[in-house]
CSV table of C-alpha atoms in Angstrom, one decimal:
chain,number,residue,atom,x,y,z
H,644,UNK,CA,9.2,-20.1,0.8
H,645,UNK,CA,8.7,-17.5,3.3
H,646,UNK,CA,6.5,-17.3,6.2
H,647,UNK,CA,5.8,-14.0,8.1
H,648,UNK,CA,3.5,-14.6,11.0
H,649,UNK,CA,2.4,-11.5,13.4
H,650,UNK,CA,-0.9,-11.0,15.6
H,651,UNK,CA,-4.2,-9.4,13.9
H,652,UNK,CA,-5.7,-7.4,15.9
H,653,UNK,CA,-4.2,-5.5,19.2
H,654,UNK,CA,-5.9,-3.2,21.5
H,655,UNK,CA,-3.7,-0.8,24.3
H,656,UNK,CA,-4.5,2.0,26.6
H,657,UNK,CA,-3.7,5.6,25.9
H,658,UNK,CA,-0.6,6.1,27.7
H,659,UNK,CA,0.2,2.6,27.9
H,660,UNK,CA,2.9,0.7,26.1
H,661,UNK,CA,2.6,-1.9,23.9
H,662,UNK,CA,4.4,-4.9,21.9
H,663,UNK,CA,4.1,-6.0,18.6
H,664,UNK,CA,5.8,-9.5,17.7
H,665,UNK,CA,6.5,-10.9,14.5
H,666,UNK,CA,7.8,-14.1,13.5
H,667,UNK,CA,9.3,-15.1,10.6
H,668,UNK,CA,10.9,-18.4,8.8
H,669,UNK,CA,13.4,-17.6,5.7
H,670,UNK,CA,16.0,-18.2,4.0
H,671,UNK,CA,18.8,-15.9,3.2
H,672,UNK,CA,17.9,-13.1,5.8
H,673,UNK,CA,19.4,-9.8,5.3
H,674,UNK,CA,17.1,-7.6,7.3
H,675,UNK,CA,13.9,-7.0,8.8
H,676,UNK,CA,11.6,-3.7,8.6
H,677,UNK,CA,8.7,-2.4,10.6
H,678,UNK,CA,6.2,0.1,8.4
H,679,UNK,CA,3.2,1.8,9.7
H,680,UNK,CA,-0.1,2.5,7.9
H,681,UNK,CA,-3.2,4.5,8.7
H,682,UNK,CA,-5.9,3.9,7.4
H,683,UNK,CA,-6.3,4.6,3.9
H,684,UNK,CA,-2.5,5.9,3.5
H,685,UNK,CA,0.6,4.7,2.0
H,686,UNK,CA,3.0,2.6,4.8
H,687,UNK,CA,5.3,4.9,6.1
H,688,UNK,CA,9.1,3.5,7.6
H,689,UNK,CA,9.5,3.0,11.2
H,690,UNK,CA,12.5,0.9,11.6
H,691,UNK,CA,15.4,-1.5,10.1
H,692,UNK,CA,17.2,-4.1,11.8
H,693,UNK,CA,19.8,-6.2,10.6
H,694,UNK,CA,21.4,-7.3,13.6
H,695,UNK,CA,20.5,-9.0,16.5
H,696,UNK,CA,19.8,-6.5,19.3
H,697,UNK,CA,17.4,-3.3,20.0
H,698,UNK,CA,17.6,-0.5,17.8
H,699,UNK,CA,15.6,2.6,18.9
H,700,UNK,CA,14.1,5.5,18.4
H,701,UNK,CA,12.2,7.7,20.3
H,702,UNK,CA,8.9,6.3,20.8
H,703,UNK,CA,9.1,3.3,18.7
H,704,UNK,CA,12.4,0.6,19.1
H,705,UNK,CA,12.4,-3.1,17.6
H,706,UNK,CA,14.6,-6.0,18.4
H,707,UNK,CA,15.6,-8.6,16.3
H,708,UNK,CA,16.6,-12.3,17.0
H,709,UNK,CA,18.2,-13.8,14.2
H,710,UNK,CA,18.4,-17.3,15.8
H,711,UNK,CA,14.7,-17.7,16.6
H,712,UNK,CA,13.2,-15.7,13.7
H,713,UNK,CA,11.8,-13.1,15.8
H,714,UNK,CA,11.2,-9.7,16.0
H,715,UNK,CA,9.2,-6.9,17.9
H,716,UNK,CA,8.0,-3.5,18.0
H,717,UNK,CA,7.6,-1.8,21.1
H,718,UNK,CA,5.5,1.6,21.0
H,719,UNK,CA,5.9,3.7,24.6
H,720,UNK,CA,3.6,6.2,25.9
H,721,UNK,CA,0.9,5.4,23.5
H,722,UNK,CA,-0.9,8.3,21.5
H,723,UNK,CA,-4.4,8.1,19.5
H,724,UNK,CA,-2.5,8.8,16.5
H,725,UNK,CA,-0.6,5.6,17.2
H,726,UNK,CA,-4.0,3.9,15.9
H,727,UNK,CA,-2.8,2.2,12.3
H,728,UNK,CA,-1.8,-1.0,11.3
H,729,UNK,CA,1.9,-2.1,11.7
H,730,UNK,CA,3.6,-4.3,9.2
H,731,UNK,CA,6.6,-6.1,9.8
H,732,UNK,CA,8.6,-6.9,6.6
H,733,UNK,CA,11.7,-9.0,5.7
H,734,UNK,CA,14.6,-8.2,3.0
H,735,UNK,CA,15.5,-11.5,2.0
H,736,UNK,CA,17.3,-13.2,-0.9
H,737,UNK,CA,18.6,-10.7,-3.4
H,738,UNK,CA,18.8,-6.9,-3.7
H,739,UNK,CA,15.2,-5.8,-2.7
H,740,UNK,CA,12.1,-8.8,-2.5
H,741,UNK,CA,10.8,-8.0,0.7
H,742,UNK,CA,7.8,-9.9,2.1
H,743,UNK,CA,5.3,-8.5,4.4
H,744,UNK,CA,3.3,-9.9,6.8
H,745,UNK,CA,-0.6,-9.2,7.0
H,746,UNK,CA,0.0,-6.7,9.4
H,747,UNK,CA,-1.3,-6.0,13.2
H,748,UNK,CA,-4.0,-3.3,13.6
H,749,UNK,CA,-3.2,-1.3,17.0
H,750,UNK,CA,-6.4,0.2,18.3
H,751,UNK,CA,-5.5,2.9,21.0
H,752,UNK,CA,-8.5,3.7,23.7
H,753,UNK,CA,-8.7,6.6,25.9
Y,1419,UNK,CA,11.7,17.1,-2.8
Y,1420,UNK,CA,8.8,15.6,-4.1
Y,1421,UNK,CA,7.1,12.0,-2.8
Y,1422,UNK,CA,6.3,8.8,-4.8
Y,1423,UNK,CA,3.3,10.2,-7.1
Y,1424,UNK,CA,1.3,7.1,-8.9
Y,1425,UNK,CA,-1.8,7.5,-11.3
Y,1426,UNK,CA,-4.8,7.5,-11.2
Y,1427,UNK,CA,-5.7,7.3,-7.5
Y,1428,UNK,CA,-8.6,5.6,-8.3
Y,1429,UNK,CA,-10.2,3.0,-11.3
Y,1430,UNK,CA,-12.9,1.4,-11.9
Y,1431,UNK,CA,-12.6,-1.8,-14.6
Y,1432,UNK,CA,-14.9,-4.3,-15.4
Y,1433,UNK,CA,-14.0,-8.0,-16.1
Y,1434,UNK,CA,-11.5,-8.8,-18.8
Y,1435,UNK,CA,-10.6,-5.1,-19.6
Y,1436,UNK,CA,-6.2,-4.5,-19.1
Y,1437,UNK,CA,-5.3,-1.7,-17.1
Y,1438,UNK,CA,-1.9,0.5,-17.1
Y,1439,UNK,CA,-1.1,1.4,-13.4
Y,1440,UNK,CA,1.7,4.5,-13.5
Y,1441,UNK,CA,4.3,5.5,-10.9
Y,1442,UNK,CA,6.8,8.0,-11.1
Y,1443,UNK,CA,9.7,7.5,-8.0
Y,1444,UNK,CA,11.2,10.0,-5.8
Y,1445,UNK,CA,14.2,12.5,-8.4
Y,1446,UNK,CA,17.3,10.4,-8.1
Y,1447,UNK,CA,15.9,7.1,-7.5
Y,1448,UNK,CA,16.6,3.9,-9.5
Y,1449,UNK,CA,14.8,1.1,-7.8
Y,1450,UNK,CA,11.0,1.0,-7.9
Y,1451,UNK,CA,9.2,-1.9,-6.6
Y,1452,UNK,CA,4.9,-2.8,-7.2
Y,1453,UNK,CA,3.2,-4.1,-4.3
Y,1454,UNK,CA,-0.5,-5.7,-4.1
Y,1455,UNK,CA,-2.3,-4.9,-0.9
Y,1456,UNK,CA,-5.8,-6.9,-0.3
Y,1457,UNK,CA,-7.4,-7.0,3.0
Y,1458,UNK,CA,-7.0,-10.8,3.6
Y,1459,UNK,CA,-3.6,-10.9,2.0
Y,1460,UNK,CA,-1.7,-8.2,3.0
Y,1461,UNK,CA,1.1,-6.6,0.9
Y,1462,UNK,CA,2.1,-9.0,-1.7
Y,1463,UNK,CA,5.4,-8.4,-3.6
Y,1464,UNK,CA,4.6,-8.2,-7.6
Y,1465,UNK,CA,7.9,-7.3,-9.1
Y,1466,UNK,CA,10.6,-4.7,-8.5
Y,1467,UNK,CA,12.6,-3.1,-11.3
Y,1468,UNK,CA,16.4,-1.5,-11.5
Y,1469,UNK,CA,17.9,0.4,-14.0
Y,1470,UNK,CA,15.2,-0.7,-16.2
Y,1471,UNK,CA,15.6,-4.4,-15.1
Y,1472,UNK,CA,13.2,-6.4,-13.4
Y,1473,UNK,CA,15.4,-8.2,-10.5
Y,1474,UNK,CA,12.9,-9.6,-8.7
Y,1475,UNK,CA,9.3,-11.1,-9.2
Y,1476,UNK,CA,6.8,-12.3,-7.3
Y,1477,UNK,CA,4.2,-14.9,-7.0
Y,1478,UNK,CA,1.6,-13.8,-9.7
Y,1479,UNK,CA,0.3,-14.8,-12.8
Y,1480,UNK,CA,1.6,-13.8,-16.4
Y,1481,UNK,CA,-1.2,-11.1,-16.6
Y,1482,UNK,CA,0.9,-9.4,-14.2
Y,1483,UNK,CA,3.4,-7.2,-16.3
Y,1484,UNK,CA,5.8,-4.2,-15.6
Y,1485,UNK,CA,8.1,-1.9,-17.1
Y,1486,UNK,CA,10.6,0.7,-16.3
Y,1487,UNK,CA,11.4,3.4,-18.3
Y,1488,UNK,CA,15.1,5.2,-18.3
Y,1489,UNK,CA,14.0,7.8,-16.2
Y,1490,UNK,CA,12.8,5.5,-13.6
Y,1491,UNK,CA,9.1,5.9,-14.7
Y,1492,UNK,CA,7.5,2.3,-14.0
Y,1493,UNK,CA,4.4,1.3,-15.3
Y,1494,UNK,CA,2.5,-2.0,-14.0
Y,1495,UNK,CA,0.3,-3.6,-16.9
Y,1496,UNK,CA,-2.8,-6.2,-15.6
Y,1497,UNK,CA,-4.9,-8.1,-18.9
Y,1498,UNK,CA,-8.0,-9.9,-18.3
Y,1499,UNK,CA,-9.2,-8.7,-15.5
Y,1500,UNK,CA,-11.0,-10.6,-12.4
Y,1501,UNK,CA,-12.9,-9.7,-9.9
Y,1502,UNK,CA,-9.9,-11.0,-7.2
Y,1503,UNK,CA,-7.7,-8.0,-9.1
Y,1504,UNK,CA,-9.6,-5.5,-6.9
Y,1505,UNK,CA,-7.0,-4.4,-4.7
Y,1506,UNK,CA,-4.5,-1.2,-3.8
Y,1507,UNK,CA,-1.6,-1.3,-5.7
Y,1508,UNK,CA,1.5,1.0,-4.1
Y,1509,UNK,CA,4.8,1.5,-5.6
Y,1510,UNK,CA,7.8,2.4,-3.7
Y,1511,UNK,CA,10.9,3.7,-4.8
Y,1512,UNK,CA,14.3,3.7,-3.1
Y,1513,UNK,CA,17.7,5.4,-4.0
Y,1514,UNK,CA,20.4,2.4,-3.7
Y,1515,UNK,CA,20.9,-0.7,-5.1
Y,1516,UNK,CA,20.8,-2.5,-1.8
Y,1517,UNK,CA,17.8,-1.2,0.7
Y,1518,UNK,CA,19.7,-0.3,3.4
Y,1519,UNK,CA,18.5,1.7,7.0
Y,1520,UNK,CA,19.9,5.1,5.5
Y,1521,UNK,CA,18.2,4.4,2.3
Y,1522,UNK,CA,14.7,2.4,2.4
Y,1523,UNK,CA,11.4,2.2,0.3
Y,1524,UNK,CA,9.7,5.5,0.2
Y,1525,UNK,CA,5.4,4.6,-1.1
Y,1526,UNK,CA,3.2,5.8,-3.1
Y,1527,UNK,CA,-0.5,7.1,-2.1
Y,1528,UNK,CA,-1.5,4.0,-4.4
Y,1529,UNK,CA,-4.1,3.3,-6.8
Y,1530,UNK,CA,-7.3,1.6,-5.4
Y,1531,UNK,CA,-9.3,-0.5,-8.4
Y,1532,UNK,CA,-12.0,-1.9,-8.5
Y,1533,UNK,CA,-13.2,-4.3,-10.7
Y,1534,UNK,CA,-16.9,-4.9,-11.6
């Protein structure tokens, strides 16, 4: 089976910057995706990492660990519209099951 | 070019009606997958379909159907409905055969339903 585990709830300053883990048991890995969501709207693609390392852009990068099963998202210079639920996902197996994880929802404060 | 469309936006069942969830992917693409979202569960995988072929399938009852059509037109069937069935339902469509990071899912607005 698979097993996507990432925090509930987060809560971050305006301005700030903020990290989002997810951690993840499966088997036949090929990738691993980050999505965002507002409220009430579709999930909308952020990232893609396949390899172990940091892949970024602009605002938003994510690193993967394929050894420990890990995997963050890392928001800089936080904006209200950052506010939205972030789901990490993995691309396992064949051609296109991908799992999510329940999602963290990122509450940005002035 | 235009977006994932899926009808209706919204439904309203009751128990043990069936209901016929449409979605029509983004021109060109082949792959359309059928996702659950709940509030406790998250995004759970129902079934993804290629070149009219369901590939993969997720952890659901039989009551849980699909199809895809040969212009990439997928329909998601549910019978006998339960209360539990209330949920968003999204579909997202992608161009390859393989999701890669040039070509990923593209979603859906979804269909909310709620069952009575």
């Amino acid at each position: 089976g698979q097993n996507i585990d990432q925090p509930t709830e987060m809560t971050a300053t305006e301005g700030a910057i903020v990290q989002i883990n997810c951690t993840y048991q499966t088997s036949g890995f090929n990738g691993l995706f980050w999505y965002q969501q507002h409220a009430g709207e579709a999930p909308t693609f952020l990232s893609y990492n396949v390899l172990d390392g940091l892949e970024e852009k602009g605002r938003f990068s994510s690193f993967l660990s394929r050894s420990k099963g890990y995997s963050y998202l890392l928001l800089k210079e936080l904006q209200m519209k950052d506010s939205a639920s972030y789901l990490c996902a993995v691309l396992s197996g064949g051609y296109q099951k991908v799992t999510f994880g329940t999602g963290t929802k990122l509450q940005v404060i002035p | 070019k235009a977006g994932v469309t899926q009808t209706p936006r919204y439904l309203i069942k009751t128990r043990g009606q069936q209901v016929t969830l449409s979605c029509s992917p983004i021109s060109g693409h082949r792959s359309v997958s059928w996702y659950q979202q709940t509030p406790g569960q998250g995004l759970q995988f129902l079934f993804e379909y290629f070149s009219e072929t369901q590939r993969n399938k997720g952890n659901f009852p039989g009551r849980f159907s699909g199809r895809q059509f040969s212009n990439s037109r997928s329909e998601m069937n549910v019978s006998t409905l339960e209360l539990g069935d209330s949920a968003l339902y999204l579909c997202a469509s992608s161009l390859a055969e393989v999701l890669t990071i040039q070509e990923t899912q593209y979603f859906g607005p979804g269909t909310r339903l709620l069952v009575l």
